[in-house]
Coordinates of C-alpha atoms in Angstrom, one line a residue:
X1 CA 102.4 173.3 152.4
X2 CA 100.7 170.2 153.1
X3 CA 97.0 170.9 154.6
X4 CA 95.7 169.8 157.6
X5 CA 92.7 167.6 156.5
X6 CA 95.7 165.7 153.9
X7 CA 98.1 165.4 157.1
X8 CA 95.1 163.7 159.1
X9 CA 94.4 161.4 156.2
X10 CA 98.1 160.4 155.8
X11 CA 98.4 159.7 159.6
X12 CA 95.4 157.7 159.6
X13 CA 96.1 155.6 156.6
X14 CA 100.2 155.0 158.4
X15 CA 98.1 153.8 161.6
X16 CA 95.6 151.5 159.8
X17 CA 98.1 150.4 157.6
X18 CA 100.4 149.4 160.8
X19 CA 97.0 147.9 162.8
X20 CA 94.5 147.1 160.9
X21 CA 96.5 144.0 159.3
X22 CA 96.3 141.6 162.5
X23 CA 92.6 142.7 163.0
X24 CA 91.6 141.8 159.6
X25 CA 93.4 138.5 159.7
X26 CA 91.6 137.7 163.0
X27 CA 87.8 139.1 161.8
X28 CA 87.9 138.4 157.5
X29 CA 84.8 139.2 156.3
X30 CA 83.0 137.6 159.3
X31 CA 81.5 140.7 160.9
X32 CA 78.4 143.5 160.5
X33 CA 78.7 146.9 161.2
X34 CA 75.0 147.2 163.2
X35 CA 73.1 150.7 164.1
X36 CA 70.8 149.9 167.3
X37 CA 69.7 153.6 167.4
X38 CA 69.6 157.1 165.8
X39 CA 69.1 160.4 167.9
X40 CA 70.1 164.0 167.9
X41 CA 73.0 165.3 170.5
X42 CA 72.2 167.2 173.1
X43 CA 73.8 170.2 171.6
X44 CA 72.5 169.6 168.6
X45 CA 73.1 172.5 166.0
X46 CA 70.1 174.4 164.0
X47 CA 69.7 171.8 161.7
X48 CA 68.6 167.8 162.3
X49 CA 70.5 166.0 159.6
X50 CA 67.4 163.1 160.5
X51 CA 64.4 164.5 161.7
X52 CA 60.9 162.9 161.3
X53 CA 63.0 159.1 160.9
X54 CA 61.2 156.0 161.8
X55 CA 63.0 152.9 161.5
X56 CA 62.1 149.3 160.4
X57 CA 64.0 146.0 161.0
X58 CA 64.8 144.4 158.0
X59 CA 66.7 142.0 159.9
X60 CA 69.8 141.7 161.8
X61 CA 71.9 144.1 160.5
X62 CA 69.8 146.2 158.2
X63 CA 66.9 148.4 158.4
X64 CA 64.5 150.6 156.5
X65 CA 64.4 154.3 156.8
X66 CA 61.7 157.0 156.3
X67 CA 62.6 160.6 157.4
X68 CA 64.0 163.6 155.9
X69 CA 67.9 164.2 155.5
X70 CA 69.2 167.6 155.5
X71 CA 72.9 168.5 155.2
X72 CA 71.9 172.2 156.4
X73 CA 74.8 173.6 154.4
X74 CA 76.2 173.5 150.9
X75 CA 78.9 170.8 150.9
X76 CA 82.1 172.4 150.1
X77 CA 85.0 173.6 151.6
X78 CA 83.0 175.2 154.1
X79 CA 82.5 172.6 155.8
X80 CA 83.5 170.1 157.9
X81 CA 82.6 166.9 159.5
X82 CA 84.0 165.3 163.0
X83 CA 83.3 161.7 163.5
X84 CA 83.9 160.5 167.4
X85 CA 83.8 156.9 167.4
X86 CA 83.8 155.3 171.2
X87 CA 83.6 151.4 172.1
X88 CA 81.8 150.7 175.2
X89 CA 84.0 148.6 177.8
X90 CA 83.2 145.8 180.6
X91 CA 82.3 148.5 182.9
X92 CA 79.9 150.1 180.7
X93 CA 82.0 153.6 180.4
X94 CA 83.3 154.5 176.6
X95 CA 86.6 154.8 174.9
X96 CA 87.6 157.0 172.4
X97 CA 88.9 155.3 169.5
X98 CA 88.6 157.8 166.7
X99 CA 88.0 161.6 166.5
X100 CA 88.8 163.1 163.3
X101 CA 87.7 166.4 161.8
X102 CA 87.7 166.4 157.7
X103 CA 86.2 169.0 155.3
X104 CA 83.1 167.3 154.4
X105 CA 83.9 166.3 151.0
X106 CA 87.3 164.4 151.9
X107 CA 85.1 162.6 153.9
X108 CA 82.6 161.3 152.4
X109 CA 84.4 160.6 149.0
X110 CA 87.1 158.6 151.2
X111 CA 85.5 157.0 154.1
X112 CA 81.6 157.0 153.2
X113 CA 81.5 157.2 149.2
X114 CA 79.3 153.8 149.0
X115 CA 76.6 154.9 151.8
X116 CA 76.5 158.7 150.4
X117 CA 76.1 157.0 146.5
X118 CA 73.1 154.9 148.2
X119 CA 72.0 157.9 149.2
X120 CA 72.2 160.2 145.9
X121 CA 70.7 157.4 143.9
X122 CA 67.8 157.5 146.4
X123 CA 67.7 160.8 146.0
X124 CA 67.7 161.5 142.4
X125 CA 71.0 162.9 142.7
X126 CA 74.1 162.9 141.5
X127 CA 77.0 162.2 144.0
X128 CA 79.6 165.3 143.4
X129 CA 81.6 167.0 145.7
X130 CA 81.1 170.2 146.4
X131 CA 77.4 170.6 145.7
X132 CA 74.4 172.9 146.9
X133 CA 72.9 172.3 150.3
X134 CA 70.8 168.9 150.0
X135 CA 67.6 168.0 151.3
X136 CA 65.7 164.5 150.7
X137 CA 63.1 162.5 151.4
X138 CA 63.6 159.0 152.3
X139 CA 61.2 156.4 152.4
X140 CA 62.0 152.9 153.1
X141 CA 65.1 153.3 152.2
X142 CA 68.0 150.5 152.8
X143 CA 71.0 152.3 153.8
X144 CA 74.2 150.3 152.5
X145 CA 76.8 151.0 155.6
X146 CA 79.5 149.4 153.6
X147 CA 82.2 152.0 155.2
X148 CA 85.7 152.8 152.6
X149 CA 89.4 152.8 153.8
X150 CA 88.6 152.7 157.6
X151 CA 90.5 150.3 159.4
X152 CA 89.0 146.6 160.7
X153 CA 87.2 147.7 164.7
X154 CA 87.1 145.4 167.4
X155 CA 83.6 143.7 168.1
X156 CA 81.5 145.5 170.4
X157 CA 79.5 148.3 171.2
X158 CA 80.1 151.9 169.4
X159 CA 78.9 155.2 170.3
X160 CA 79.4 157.3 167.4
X161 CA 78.8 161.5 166.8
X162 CA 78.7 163.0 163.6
X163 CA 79.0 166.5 163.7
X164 CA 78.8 169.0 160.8
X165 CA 80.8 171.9 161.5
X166 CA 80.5 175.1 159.0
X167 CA 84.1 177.2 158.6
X168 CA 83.5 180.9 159.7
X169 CA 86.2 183.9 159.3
X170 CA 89.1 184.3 161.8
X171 CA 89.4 179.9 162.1
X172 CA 85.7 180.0 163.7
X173 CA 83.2 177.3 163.5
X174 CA 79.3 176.8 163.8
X175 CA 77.8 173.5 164.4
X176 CA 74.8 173.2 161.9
X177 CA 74.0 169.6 163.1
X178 CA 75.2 166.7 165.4
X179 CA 73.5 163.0 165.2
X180 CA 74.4 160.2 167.6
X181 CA 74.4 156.7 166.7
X182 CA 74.5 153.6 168.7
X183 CA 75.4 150.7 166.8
X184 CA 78.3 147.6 167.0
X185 CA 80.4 145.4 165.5
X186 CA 79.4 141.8 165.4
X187 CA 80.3 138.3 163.8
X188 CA 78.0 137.6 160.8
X189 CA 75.3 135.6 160.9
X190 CA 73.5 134.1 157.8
X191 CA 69.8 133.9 159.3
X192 CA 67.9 137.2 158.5
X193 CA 65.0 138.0 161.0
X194 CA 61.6 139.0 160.2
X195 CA 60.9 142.5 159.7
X196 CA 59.9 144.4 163.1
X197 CA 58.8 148.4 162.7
X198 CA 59.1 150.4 164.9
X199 CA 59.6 154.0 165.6
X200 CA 63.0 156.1 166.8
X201 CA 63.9 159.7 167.9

């Protein structure tokens, strides 16, 4: 029997394969994917995945990190990450676009395997799946947001929560961290900015 996290992935590849097409003709390579701002959810978990993270602008869609990363759980079929993806409309309210809910290691190898190798090479680690819990310091670190197999997003303004979720007996769960990013989708632009520092919770 086919498992739920497969099922998910098949459904999402059928609608990005049916979608995605007409976006990607219409945007190419011509857009960013932009993070404005990093902060913890308001029910947050026991763990900050970021905690102690200052950010620098590098320019207009890149910055510089120092903090510490913490998965706050050994990566395996334990657990489980939910992305929420929203765009932010005319009126200022947000839209659901995406809410999936993958064990962590389908995730990241399918949809994040180039930012979470940035990562392990930053780390002095090697990027395996399942692997003991993982903590790491960063320091001014360029994350490489170059997202795998997702399908081409509209431009505009995102609201995103990530949300690690660890697998407890009788189907329960225990959030061990939730992070929420502000960010967007915008056309390129081949004029850097200077860099800017600056600090964010």
């Amino acid at each position: 029997m086919i498992s739920l996290s497969k099922l998910a992935l098949i459904v999402f590849y059928l609608i990005a394969d049916l979608y995605a097409v007409s976006i990607l003709n219409d945007l190419g390579p011509n857009y960013d994917v932009v993070f404005y701002k990093f902060e913890q959810c308001d029910k947050r978990g026991k763990v900050d995945f970021l905690s102690n993270l200052k950010v620098g602008k590098l320019n207009r869609t890149h910055h510089i990190y120092t903090g510490i990363m913490d998965t706050g759980a050994d990566v395996d079929n334990k657990l489980k990450v939910q992305v929420i993806a929203a765009v932010k409309s005319s009126s200022g309210r947000y839209s659901t676009l995406i809410d999936m809910k993958l064990k962590a290691c389908d995730m990241v190898m399918t949809f994040g395997r180039d930012i979470f190798q940035s990562l392990a090479d930053n780390c002095n680690e090697t990027l395996v799946c399942p692997k003991k819990r993982t903590r790491c310091d960063l320091k001014d670190f360029i994350i490489n947001f170059n997202f795998n197999n997702l399908p081409v997003m509209p431009y505009g303004d995102y609201r995103v929560e990530v949300i690690l979720l660890k697998m407890l007996p009788y189907a329960m769960e225990e959030k061990i961290s939730c992070l929420m990013v502000f960010g967007g989708v915008v056309k390129r632009q081949s004029n850097p900015r200077s860099k800017n520092k600056k600090n964010m919770n």
